[in-house]
CSV table of C-alpha atoms and ligand atoms in Angstrom, one decimal:
chain,number,residue,atom,x,y,z
A,260,UNK,CA,9.2,-18.4,-12.2
A,261,UNK,CA,7.9,-14.7,-12.0
A,262,UNK,CA,10.0,-11.6,-11.9
A,263,UNK,CA,9.5,-9.1,-9.4
A,264,UNK,CA,8.3,-6.6,-11.4
A,265,UNK,CA,5.4,-8.9,-12.3
A,266,UNK,CA,4.8,-9.7,-8.8
A,267,UNK,CA,5.1,-6.1,-8.1
A,268,UNK,CA,2.1,-5.3,-10.3
A,269,UNK,CA,0.2,-8.4,-8.9
A,270,UNK,CA,0.5,-6.5,-5.2
A,271,UNK,CA,-0.2,-3.2,-6.7
A,272,UNK,CA,-3.5,-4.3,-8.3
A,273,UNK,CA,-4.2,-6.4,-5.0
A,274,UNK,CA,-4.0,-3.4,-2.6
A,275,UNK,CA,-7.0,-1.2,-2.9
A,276,UNK,CA,-7.3,2.4,-1.9
A,277,UNK,CA,-9.2,3.5,1.4
A,278,UNK,CA,-12.1,5.6,0.6
A,279,UNK,CA,-11.5,9.2,1.9
A,280,UNK,CA,-12.4,9.9,5.7
A,281,UNK,CA,-13.1,13.2,7.4
A,282,UNK,CA,-10.5,13.5,10.8
A,283,UNK,CA,-9.6,15.8,13.0
A,284,UNK,CA,-6.6,18.1,12.1
A,285,UNK,CA,-4.4,16.6,15.0
A,286,UNK,CA,-5.0,13.2,13.4
A,287,UNK,CA,-4.1,14.0,10.0
A,288,UNK,CA,0.1,14.8,9.8
A,289,UNK,CA,1.4,12.7,7.4
A,290,UNK,CA,-1.8,11.6,5.6
A,291,UNK,CA,-2.9,13.1,2.2
A,292,UNK,CA,-5.5,15.2,1.3
A,293,UNK,CA,-8.6,13.4,-0.2
A,294,UNK,CA,-9.8,16.6,-2.2
A,295,UNK,CA,-8.7,20.2,-3.4
A,296,UNK,CA,-8.9,22.5,-0.3
A,297,UNK,CA,-10.7,25.4,-0.8
A,298,UNK,CA,-10.7,28.7,1.9
A,299,UNK,CA,-13.8,28.8,3.7
A,300,UNK,CA,-12.4,32.6,4.7
A,301,UNK,CA,-9.7,34.9,3.8
A,302,UNK,CA,-6.3,35.4,5.0
A,303,UNK,CA,-5.5,37.7,6.8
A,304,UNK,CA,-8.9,38.2,8.6
A,305,UNK,CA,-8.8,41.5,8.8
A,306,UNK,CA,-6.3,44.6,8.3
A,307,UNK,CA,-3.7,44.5,11.0
A,308,UNK,CA,-0.5,45.3,12.2
A,309,UNK,CA,2.7,43.9,11.4
A,310,UNK,CA,4.6,45.5,14.1
A,311,UNK,CA,4.4,46.7,17.9
A,312,UNK,CA,4.4,50.0,17.6
A,313,UNK,CA,2.1,53.0,16.7
A,314,UNK,CA,-1.3,53.8,13.9
A,315,UNK,CA,-0.9,56.8,12.1
A,316,UNK,CA,-1.9,58.6,9.3
A,317,UNK,CA,1.9,58.5,6.9
A,318,UNK,CA,0.6,62.2,6.1
A,319,UNK,CA,0.9,63.5,9.6
A,320,UNK,CA,4.8,62.3,10.1
A,321,UNK,CA,6.2,62.9,6.6
A,322,UNK,CA,8.6,65.3,8.4
A,323,UNK,CA,10.0,63.9,11.1
A,324,UNK,CA,13.5,63.3,12.1
A,325,UNK,CA,16.0,62.2,15.1
A,326,UNK,CA,16.2,66.3,15.5
A,327,UNK,CA,12.7,67.2,14.7
A,328,UNK,CA,10.6,64.5,16.0
A,329,UNK,CA,6.3,64.7,14.8
A,330,UNK,CA,4.8,65.0,18.3
A,331,UNK,CA,1.3,63.1,18.3
A,332,UNK,CA,-1.4,62.6,21.2
A,333,UNK,CA,-1.8,59.1,22.0
A,334,UNK,CA,-5.6,58.4,21.6
A,335,UNK,CA,-6.0,54.6,22.2
A,336,UNK,CA,-4.1,51.4,23.0
A,337,UNK,CA,-4.7,48.7,21.1
A,338,UNK,CA,-3.6,45.3,22.0
A,339,UNK,CA,-4.1,42.0,19.3
A,340,UNK,CA,-7.5,40.8,20.1
A,341,UNK,CA,-9.6,44.2,20.8
A,342,UNK,CA,-12.7,44.3,18.6
A,343,UNK,CA,-14.2,47.8,19.4
A,344,UNK,CA,-10.8,49.8,17.6
A,345,UNK,CA,-12.2,53.4,17.1
A,346,UNK,CA,-11.3,55.4,14.3
A,347,UNK,CA,-8.0,57.3,13.8
A,348,UNK,CA,-8.4,61.0,14.0
A,349,UNK,CA,-5.5,63.2,12.0
A,350,UNK,CA,-3.1,64.3,14.0
A,351,UNK,CA,-3.1,61.6,16.5
A,352,UNK,CA,-1.9,58.0,16.8
A,353,UNK,CA,-2.9,55.0,18.2
A,354,UNK,CA,-0.4,53.0,20.2
A,355,UNK,CA,-1.1,49.4,18.4
A,356,UNK,CA,0.6,45.6,19.1
A,357,UNK,CA,1.5,43.0,16.4
A,358,UNK,CA,-1.8,41.3,14.8
A,359,UNK,CA,-4.4,43.8,16.3
A,360,UNK,CA,-7.1,45.5,14.1
A,361,UNK,CA,-5.8,48.7,11.9
A,362,UNK,CA,-8.3,51.6,13.0
A,363,UNK,CA,-10.2,53.0,10.4
A,364,UNK,CA,-8.0,56.2,9.1
A,365,UNK,CA,-5.2,55.0,9.8
A,366,UNK,CA,-2.4,53.8,7.0
A,367,UNK,CA,0.7,53.1,8.4
A,368,UNK,CA,2.5,51.4,11.5
A,369,UNK,CA,5.4,53.3,12.9
A,370,UNK,CA,7.6,50.5,14.7
A,371,UNK,CA,8.5,51.5,18.4
A,372,UNK,CA,11.9,51.6,17.7
A,373,UNK,CA,11.4,54.5,15.7
A,374,UNK,CA,9.8,56.4,18.6
A,375,UNK,CA,10.2,57.3,22.2
A,376,UNK,CA,7.4,54.9,22.9
A,377,UNK,CA,5.5,57.3,24.7
A,378,UNK,CA,2.0,56.3,26.0
A,379,UNK,CA,0.2,59.3,26.0
A,380,UNK,CA,2.4,61.1,23.9
A,381,UNK,CA,5.0,60.0,21.3
A,382,UNK,CA,7.7,61.1,19.3
A,383,UNK,CA,8.1,59.9,15.8
A,384,UNK,CA,11.7,59.9,14.6
A,385,UNK,CA,11.2,58.6,11.6
A,386,UNK,CA,8.4,59.0,8.4
A,387,UNK,CA,6.5,56.2,6.7
A,388,UNK,CA,5.0,55.8,3.4
A,389,UNK,CA,1.3,54.7,3.3
A,390,UNK,CA,0.8,51.2,3.5
A,391,UNK,CA,3.8,50.4,5.7
A,392,UNK,CA,3.9,47.5,8.2
A,393,UNK,CA,-0.1,47.0,7.4
A,394,UNK,CA,-0.8,43.6,6.9
A,395,UNK,CA,-3.7,43.6,4.4
A,396,UNK,CA,-7.4,41.6,4.7
A,397,UNK,CA,-7.1,39.1,2.1
A,398,UNK,CA,-3.5,39.3,0.7
A,399,UNK,CA,-2.7,35.9,1.9
A,400,UNK,CA,-5.6,33.8,1.1
A,401,UNK,CA,-8.5,34.9,-0.6
A,402,UNK,CA,-12.0,33.9,0.5
A,403,UNK,CA,-13.0,30.9,-1.7
A,404,UNK,CA,-9.4,30.3,-3.2
A,405,UNK,CA,-7.9,26.5,-3.5
A,406,UNK,CA,-5.4,26.7,-1.1
A,407,UNK,CA,-4.3,23.0,-1.2
A,408,UNK,CA,-4.6,20.5,-3.7
A,409,UNK,CA,-5.9,16.7,-3.3
A,410,UNK,CA,-2.5,14.2,-3.3
A,411,UNK,CA,-0.9,17.2,-0.9
A,412,UNK,CA,0.9,14.7,2.1
A,413,UNK,CA,-0.1,16.9,5.1
A,414,UNK,CA,2.8,18.1,7.4
A,415,UNK,CA,3.1,21.0,9.9
A,416,UNK,CA,2.7,24.1,7.3
A,417,UNK,CA,-0.4,22.6,5.5
A,418,UNK,CA,-1.9,21.8,8.9
A,419,UNK,CA,-1.1,25.4,10.5
A,420,UNK,CA,-2.6,26.7,7.1
A,421,UNK,CA,-5.8,24.8,7.5
A,422,UNK,CA,-6.0,25.8,11.4
A,423,UNK,CA,-5.6,29.4,10.5
A,424,UNK,CA,-8.5,28.9,7.8
A,425,UNK,CA,-10.5,27.9,10.8
A,426,UNK,CA,-11.2,24.1,9.6
A,427,UNK,CA,-11.4,21.6,12.3
A,428,UNK,CA,-11.4,18.7,10.2
A,429,UNK,CA,-9.7,17.2,6.8
A,430,UNK,CA,-10.9,14.9,4.3
A,431,UNK,CA,-8.1,12.6,4.3
A,432,UNK,CA,-7.0,9.1,2.9
A,433,UNK,CA,-6.6,6.8,5.9
A,434,UNK,CA,-4.0,4.7,7.0
A,435,UNK,CA,-5.0,1.2,6.1
A,436,UNK,CA,-5.1,-1.4,8.6
A,437,UNK,CA,-2.9,-4.3,8.5
A,438,UNK,CA,-3.3,-7.8,10.4
A,439,UNK,CA,0.0,-9.0,10.8
A,440,UNK,CA,0.1,-12.9,11.4
A,441,UNK,CA,3.2,-15.2,11.9
A,442,UNK,CA,3.4,-18.5,11.5
A,443,UNK,CA,5.5,-20.9,13.1
A,444,UNK,CA,5.4,-23.6,15.9
A,445,UNK,CA,8.7,-22.7,16.8
A,446,UNK,CA,7.9,-19.0,17.6
A,447,UNK,CA,8.3,-17.6,21.3
A,448,UNK,CA,7.4,-14.2,22.6
A,449,UNK,CA,10.0,-12.1,23.1
A,450,UNK,CA,10.9,-12.3,26.8
A,451,UNK,CA,10.2,-15.8,27.3
A,452,UNK,CA,12.2,-18.8,28.2
A,453,UNK,CA,13.3,-20.9,24.9
A,454,UNK,CA,12.7,-24.8,25.0
A,455,UNK,CA,15.0,-26.7,22.6
A,456,UNK,CA,14.4,-25.9,19.1
A,457,UNK,CA,12.4,-23.0,20.1
A,458,UNK,CA,13.3,-19.2,18.7
A,459,UNK,CA,12.1,-15.9,19.6
A,460,UNK,CA,9.3,-14.6,17.2
A,461,UNK,CA,11.0,-11.5,15.3
A,462,UNK,CA,8.8,-11.1,12.2
A,463,UNK,CA,5.9,-9.8,13.6
A,464,UNK,CA,7.2,-6.9,15.4
A,465,UNK,CA,9.7,-5.7,12.5
A,466,UNK,CA,6.7,-6.4,10.2
A,467,UNK,CA,4.2,-4.0,11.9
A,468,UNK,CA,7.2,-1.5,12.2
A,469,UNK,CA,7.6,-1.0,8.6
A,470,UNK,CA,4.1,-1.1,8.1
A,471,UNK,CA,3.7,2.0,10.2
A,472,UNK,CA,6.6,3.8,8.9
A,473,UNK,CA,5.2,3.4,5.6
A,474,UNK,CA,2.1,5.5,6.3
A,475,UNK,CA,-0.3,2.5,7.0
A,476,UNK,CA,-1.6,1.1,10.7
A,477,UNK,CA,-0.5,-2.4,11.6
A,478,UNK,CA,-3.7,-3.2,13.7
A,479,UNK,CA,-2.8,-6.4,15.2
A,480,UNK,CA,0.1,-8.6,15.2
A,481,UNK,CA,-0.1,-12.4,16.0
A,482,UNK,CA,1.8,-15.6,15.5
A,483,UNK,CA,0.1,-19.0,15.4
A,484,UNK,CA,1.7,-22.7,15.5
A,485,UNK,CA,2.1,-24.1,11.8
A,486,UNK,CA,-2.0,-25.7,12.6
A,487,UNK,CA,-4.2,-24.9,9.6
A,488,UNK,CA,-7.1,-24.6,12.4
A,489,UNK,CA,-5.3,-22.4,14.2
A,490,UNK,CA,-4.3,-20.1,11.3
A,491,UNK,CA,-8.2,-19.9,10.2
A,492,UNK,CA,-9.4,-18.7,13.5
A,493,UNK,CA,-6.7,-16.3,13.7
A,494,UNK,CA,-7.8,-14.9,10.5
A,495,UNK,CA,-11.5,-15.3,10.9
A,496,UNK,CA,-11.2,-13.7,14.4
A,497,UNK,CA,-9.5,-10.1,12.7
A,498,UNK,CA,-10.6,-10.3,9.1
A,499,UNK,CA,-13.6,-7.9,9.6
A,500,UNK,CA,-11.9,-4.9,11.1
A,501,UNK,CA,-8.5,-4.9,8.5
A,502,UNK,CA,-7.9,-3.6,5.2
A,503,UNK,CA,-4.8,-6.1,4.2
A,504,UNK,CA,-3.4,-9.2,5.8
A,505,UNK,CA,0.6,-10.1,5.6
A,506,UNK,CA,1.4,-13.3,6.7
A,507,UNK,CA,5.4,-14.5,7.2
A,508,UNK,CA,6.7,-18.1,7.0
A,509,UNK,CA,4.8,-21.3,6.0
A,510,UNK,CA,4.9,-20.8,2.1
A,511,UNK,CA,7.9,-22.6,1.1
A,512,UNK,CA,8.7,-25.8,-0.5
A,513,UNK,CA,8.9,-28.2,2.7
A,514,UNK,CA,6.2,-29.9,5.0
A,515,UNK,CA,4.4,-27.7,7.5
A,516,UNK,CA,3.6,-24.9,5.5
A,517,UNK,CA,0.7,-24.1,7.1
A,518,UNK,CA,-0.2,-20.7,4.9
A,519,UNK,CA,-0.1,-22.9,1.8
A,520,UNK,CA,-1.9,-25.9,3.4
A,521,UNK,CA,-4.6,-23.6,4.8
A,522,UNK,CA,-5.1,-20.8,1.8
A,523,UNK,CA,-4.2,-23.1,-1.4
A,524,UNK,CA,-7.4,-23.3,-3.1
A,525,UNK,CA,-9.0,-20.2,-1.2
A,526,UNK,CA,-8.2,-17.6,-3.5
A,527,UNK,CA,-4.4,-17.2,-3.0
A,528,UNK,CA,-2.0,-17.8,-5.4
A,529,UNK,CA,1.5,-19.2,-4.8
A,530,UNK,CA,4.3,-18.3,-7.1
A,531,UNK,CA,8.2,-18.5,-7.4
A,532,UNK,CA,9.5,-15.2,-7.8
A,533,UNK,CA,12.9,-14.6,-9.3
A,534,UNK,CA,14.9,-12.8,-6.6
A,535,UNK,CA,16.9,-13.7,-3.9
A,536,UNK,CA,15.7,-13.3,-1.0
A,537,UNK,CA,12.3,-14.1,-0.8
A,538,UNK,CA,11.7,-16.5,-3.6
A,539,UNK,CA,8.6,-18.0,-2.4
A,540,UNK,CA,5.6,-15.4,-2.5
A,541,UNK,CA,2.2,-15.8,-2.5
A,542,UNK,CA,-1.1,-12.9,-3.0
A,543,UNK,CA,-5.0,-13.1,-3.2
A,544,UNK,CA,-8.4,-12.2,-1.6
A,545,UNK,CA,-8.9,-14.3,1.5
A,546,UNK,CA,-13.2,-13.9,2.2
A,547,UNK,CA,-13.3,-10.3,0.5
A,548,UNK,CA,-9.6,-9.1,2.4
A,549,UNK,CA,-6.3,-9.0,0.3
A,550,UNK,CA,-3.6,-10.8,1.7
A,551,UNK,CA,0.1,-11.2,1.0
A,552,UNK,CA,2.0,-14.1,1.9
A,553,UNK,CA,5.5,-13.1,2.8
A,554,UNK,CA,8.5,-16.1,3.3
A,555,UNK,CA,9.5,-17.1,6.9
A,556,UNK,CA,13.1,-15.9,6.7
A,557,UNK,CA,13.8,-12.3,8.8
A,558,UNK,CA,15.8,-11.1,5.7
A,559,UNK,CA,13.2,-12.2,3.3
A,560,UNK,CA,10.3,-10.6,5.1
A,561,UNK,CA,12.0,-7.5,5.2
A,562,UNK,CA,13.1,-7.5,1.5
A,563,UNK,CA,9.9,-8.6,0.4
A,564,UNK,CA,8.2,-5.9,2.4
A,565,UNK,CA,9.9,-3.6,0.3
A,566,UNK,CA,10.1,-4.9,-2.7
A,567,UNK,CA,6.4,-5.5,-2.9
A,568,UNK,CA,4.4,-4.2,-0.4
A,569,UNK,CA,5.8,-1.0,0.6
A,570,UNK,CA,5.3,0.7,-2.5
A,571,UNK,CA,1.6,-0.8,-3.1
A,572,UNK,CA,0.4,0.4,0.2
A,573,UNK,CA,2.0,4.3,-0.4
A,574,UNK,CA,0.6,4.4,-3.8
A,575,UNK,CA,-3.1,2.9,-2.5
A,576,UNK,CA,-3.3,5.5,0.4
A,577,UNK,CA,-1.9,8.1,-2.2
A,578,UNK,CA,1.3,9.2,-1.5
A,579,UNK,CA,3.4,10.6,-4.2
A,580,UNK,CA,6.5,8.9,-3.4
A,581,UNK,CA,5.5,5.4,-3.5
A,582,UNK,CA,9.3,4.2,-3.9
A,583,UNK,CA,12.2,4.5,-1.7
A,584,UNK,CA,14.3,7.0,-3.1
A,585,UNK,CA,17.5,5.3,-5.7
A,586,UNK,CA,20.9,6.4,-5.6
A,587,UNK,CA,23.9,5.5,-8.1
A,588,UNK,CA,26.9,4.9,-6.6
A,589,UNK,CA,29.9,3.0,-6.7
A,590,UNK,CA,30.6,-0.5,-5.2
A,591,UNK,CA,33.6,-0.7,-2.5
A,592,UNK,CA,34.4,-4.1,-3.2
A,593,UNK,CA,33.5,-6.9,-5.5
A,594,UNK,CA,29.8,-9.0,-5.2
A,595,UNK,CA,28.8,-12.1,-7.2
A,596,UNK,CA,25.4,-13.1,-7.8
A,597,UNK,CA,22.7,-15.6,-9.1
A,598,UNK,CA,22.1,-16.0,-12.8
A,599,UNK,CA,18.5,-15.4,-13.2
A,600,UNK,CA,17.3,-13.6,-10.2
A,601,UNK,CA,17.1,-10.3,-9.1
A,602,UNK,CA,19.3,-9.8,-6.0
A,603,UNK,CA,19.2,-7.4,-3.1
A,604,UNK,CA,22.0,-7.4,-0.9
A,605,UNK,CA,22.3,-4.9,2.3
A,606,UNK,CA,24.5,-2.0,2.0
A,607,UNK,CA,26.2,0.6,3.7
A,608,UNK,CA,26.4,4.1,1.9
A,609,UNK,CA,28.6,7.1,2.2
A,610,UNK,CA,26.8,9.5,0.1
A,611,UNK,CA,29.8,12.1,0.3
A,612,UNK,CA,32.0,9.3,-1.6
A,613,UNK,CA,29.2,8.1,-4.1
A,614,UNK,CA,30.0,4.5,-3.0
A,615,UNK,CA,28.0,1.8,-0.8
A,616,UNK,CA,29.9,-1.0,0.7
A,617,UNK,CA,28.0,-4.9,1.0
A,618,UNK,CA,27.3,-5.9,4.3
A,619,UNK,CA,27.1,-9.4,5.5
A,620,UNK,CA,26.6,-12.2,3.4
A,621,UNK,CA,23.8,-13.2,1.1
A,622,UNK,CA,21.9,-15.7,3.2
A,623,UNK,CA,18.4,-14.5,4.4
A,624,UNK,CA,18.8,-15.3,8.1
A,625,UNK,CA,21.6,-12.6,8.9
A,626,UNK,CA,19.9,-10.2,11.0
A,627,UNK,CA,22.5,-8.6,12.1
A,628,UNK,CA,23.6,-7.6,9.0
A,629,UNK,CA,20.3,-6.5,8.1
A,630,UNK,CA,19.8,-4.0,11.1
A,631,UNK,CA,23.3,-2.9,9.9
A,632,UNK,CA,22.4,-1.7,6.8
A,633,UNK,CA,20.9,1.7,5.5
A,634,UNK,CA,20.4,0.7,1.8
A,635,UNK,CA,19.1,-2.2,-0.5
A,636,UNK,CA,21.7,-2.9,-3.3
A,637,UNK,CA,19.1,-3.4,-6.2
A,638,UNK,CA,21.4,-6.4,-9.0
A,639,UNK,CA,19.5,-7.1,-12.2
A,640,UNK,CA,18.4,-11.1,-12.9
A,641,UNK,CA,21.2,-11.0,-15.9
A,642,UNK,CA,24.7,-9.7,-13.3
A,643,UNK,CA,26.7,-12.5,-12.1
A,644,UNK,CA,29.4,-10.4,-11.2
A,645,UNK,CA,30.5,-6.7,-10.6
A,646,UNK,CA,34.1,-5.8,-9.5
A,647,UNK,CA,34.8,-2.7,-7.1
A,648,UNK,CA,34.0,0.2,-8.4
A,649,UNK,CA,31.1,-0.5,-10.5
A,650,UNK,CA,27.9,1.9,-10.6
A,651,UNK,CA,24.7,-0.3,-9.1
A,652,UNK,CA,21.4,1.1,-8.1
A,653,UNK,CA,20.7,1.6,-3.8
A,654,UNK,CA,17.2,1.9,-2.6
A,655,UNK,CA,17.9,4.2,0.4
A,656,UNK,CA,16.0,2.7,3.7
A,657,UNK,CA,16.3,5.8,5.7
B,709,AMP,P1,9.5,-20.8,7.1
B,709,AMP,O1,9.2,-20.0,6.1
B,709,AMP,O2,8.5,-21.1,7.9
B,709,AMP,O3,9.9,-21.9,6.5
B,709,AMP,O4,10.4,-20.5,7.8
B,709,AMP,C1,12.1,-20.2,7.6
B,709,AMP,C2,12.7,-19.4,8.6
B,709,AMP,O5,12.4,-18.5,9.0
B,709,AMP,C3,12.8,-20.7,9.7
B,709,AMP,O6,14.1,-20.7,9.9
B,709,AMP,C4,11.5,-19.9,10.8
B,709,AMP,O7,12.1,-20.2,12.5
B,709,AMP,C5,12.2,-18.7,10.3
B,709,AMP,N1,11.1,-17.8,10.8
B,709,AMP,C6,9.9,-17.8,10.6
B,709,AMP,N2,8.9,-17.5,10.7
B,709,AMP,C7,9.7,-16.7,11.9
B,709,AMP,C8,9.4,-15.3,12.6
B,709,AMP,N3,8.2,-15.0,12.9
B,709,AMP,N4,10.3,-14.6,13.7
B,709,AMP,C9,11.4,-15.7,13.8
B,709,AMP,N5,12.2,-16.1,12.7
B,709,AMP,C10,10.9,-16.6,12.1
B,710,MG,MG1,7.4,-21.9,9.7
């Protein structure tokens, strides 16, 4: 049997990084920057006012007080966006708005609140030092400067910066495209009636949602009956436009194990991993495309995705955080675990108390308890009993 760590490494080696692509800024949210980014221009682009008020020569208003305001003639009105800003002559003021270009000859802005707000003449009540309320060209970003480093996750502030710099596109590591293929002759589309022995298909949507929230893109979801020919046909029709295939079901020890039957000897290696849930696993490359075969039980599917696939996907797409955050917390009640297997139990965290409550039994069909959990309790291979109050590692799934 393989250890969890060994199989994690196999999946990590299997999933390759996508080639960087330029994308419009609007499509770049959440993606990883592929290369260091240099500013094409400076920010601010020109000296401009930080306030609504009056552009003045600081020396002209040095004596201003409430009792003895300095009176200046207002010569020009400069709203934001005005391009033809006349120079300021000493002894006069220009009314100016936030973001409007500073006139040559002015060296300070008095905000409107420190004046009477006059339109043709203005009474200024307070002096201002040279440079006050002026935003200087290039004081934020110099042209040619490196503003973002490769590997940065592009979120609102980074995209705001790129837009401010005038960039329309940015080179990112794109989402890996994943085909989700569930197997089982008992499976029926949700919403459709069930005949005896049938169940509603639930792994495909669950996996697709987990894939998307890992930053990848579940491109197609499918389920096929336990028929080797049908399985191959589904695979063949989609292999060309995906980077990874994830299957569920059909890999354990019984008969009618369609994934095993179809892919044994085709580049996929099936193995047992010392883990509960999720023991039967497989991985390989089929006709040039990496394939990860997960077991069919719903809890096994999601736990195996979390343990093996999610970290590998995130690493390939360049994310700095490939692992779920692990918190060290105390069990609220005792649990037992099988010898020789790494066990992942569902749990519910109380971060304030620093505790975790194990939720539901260990069986891998207890979907309702999976849905109630917010973490996986990670129990080492050699641990068989844990008392209430024992410290454990929990993977936070939020
Ligand atoms: P298998 O690994 O194919 O033997 O499936 C193990 C268990 O998981 C069986 O009870 C299946 O009915 C169930 N199962 C497998 N695939 C799915 C699926 N896509 N949706 C819901 N249950 C499934
Ligand atoms: Mg099956």
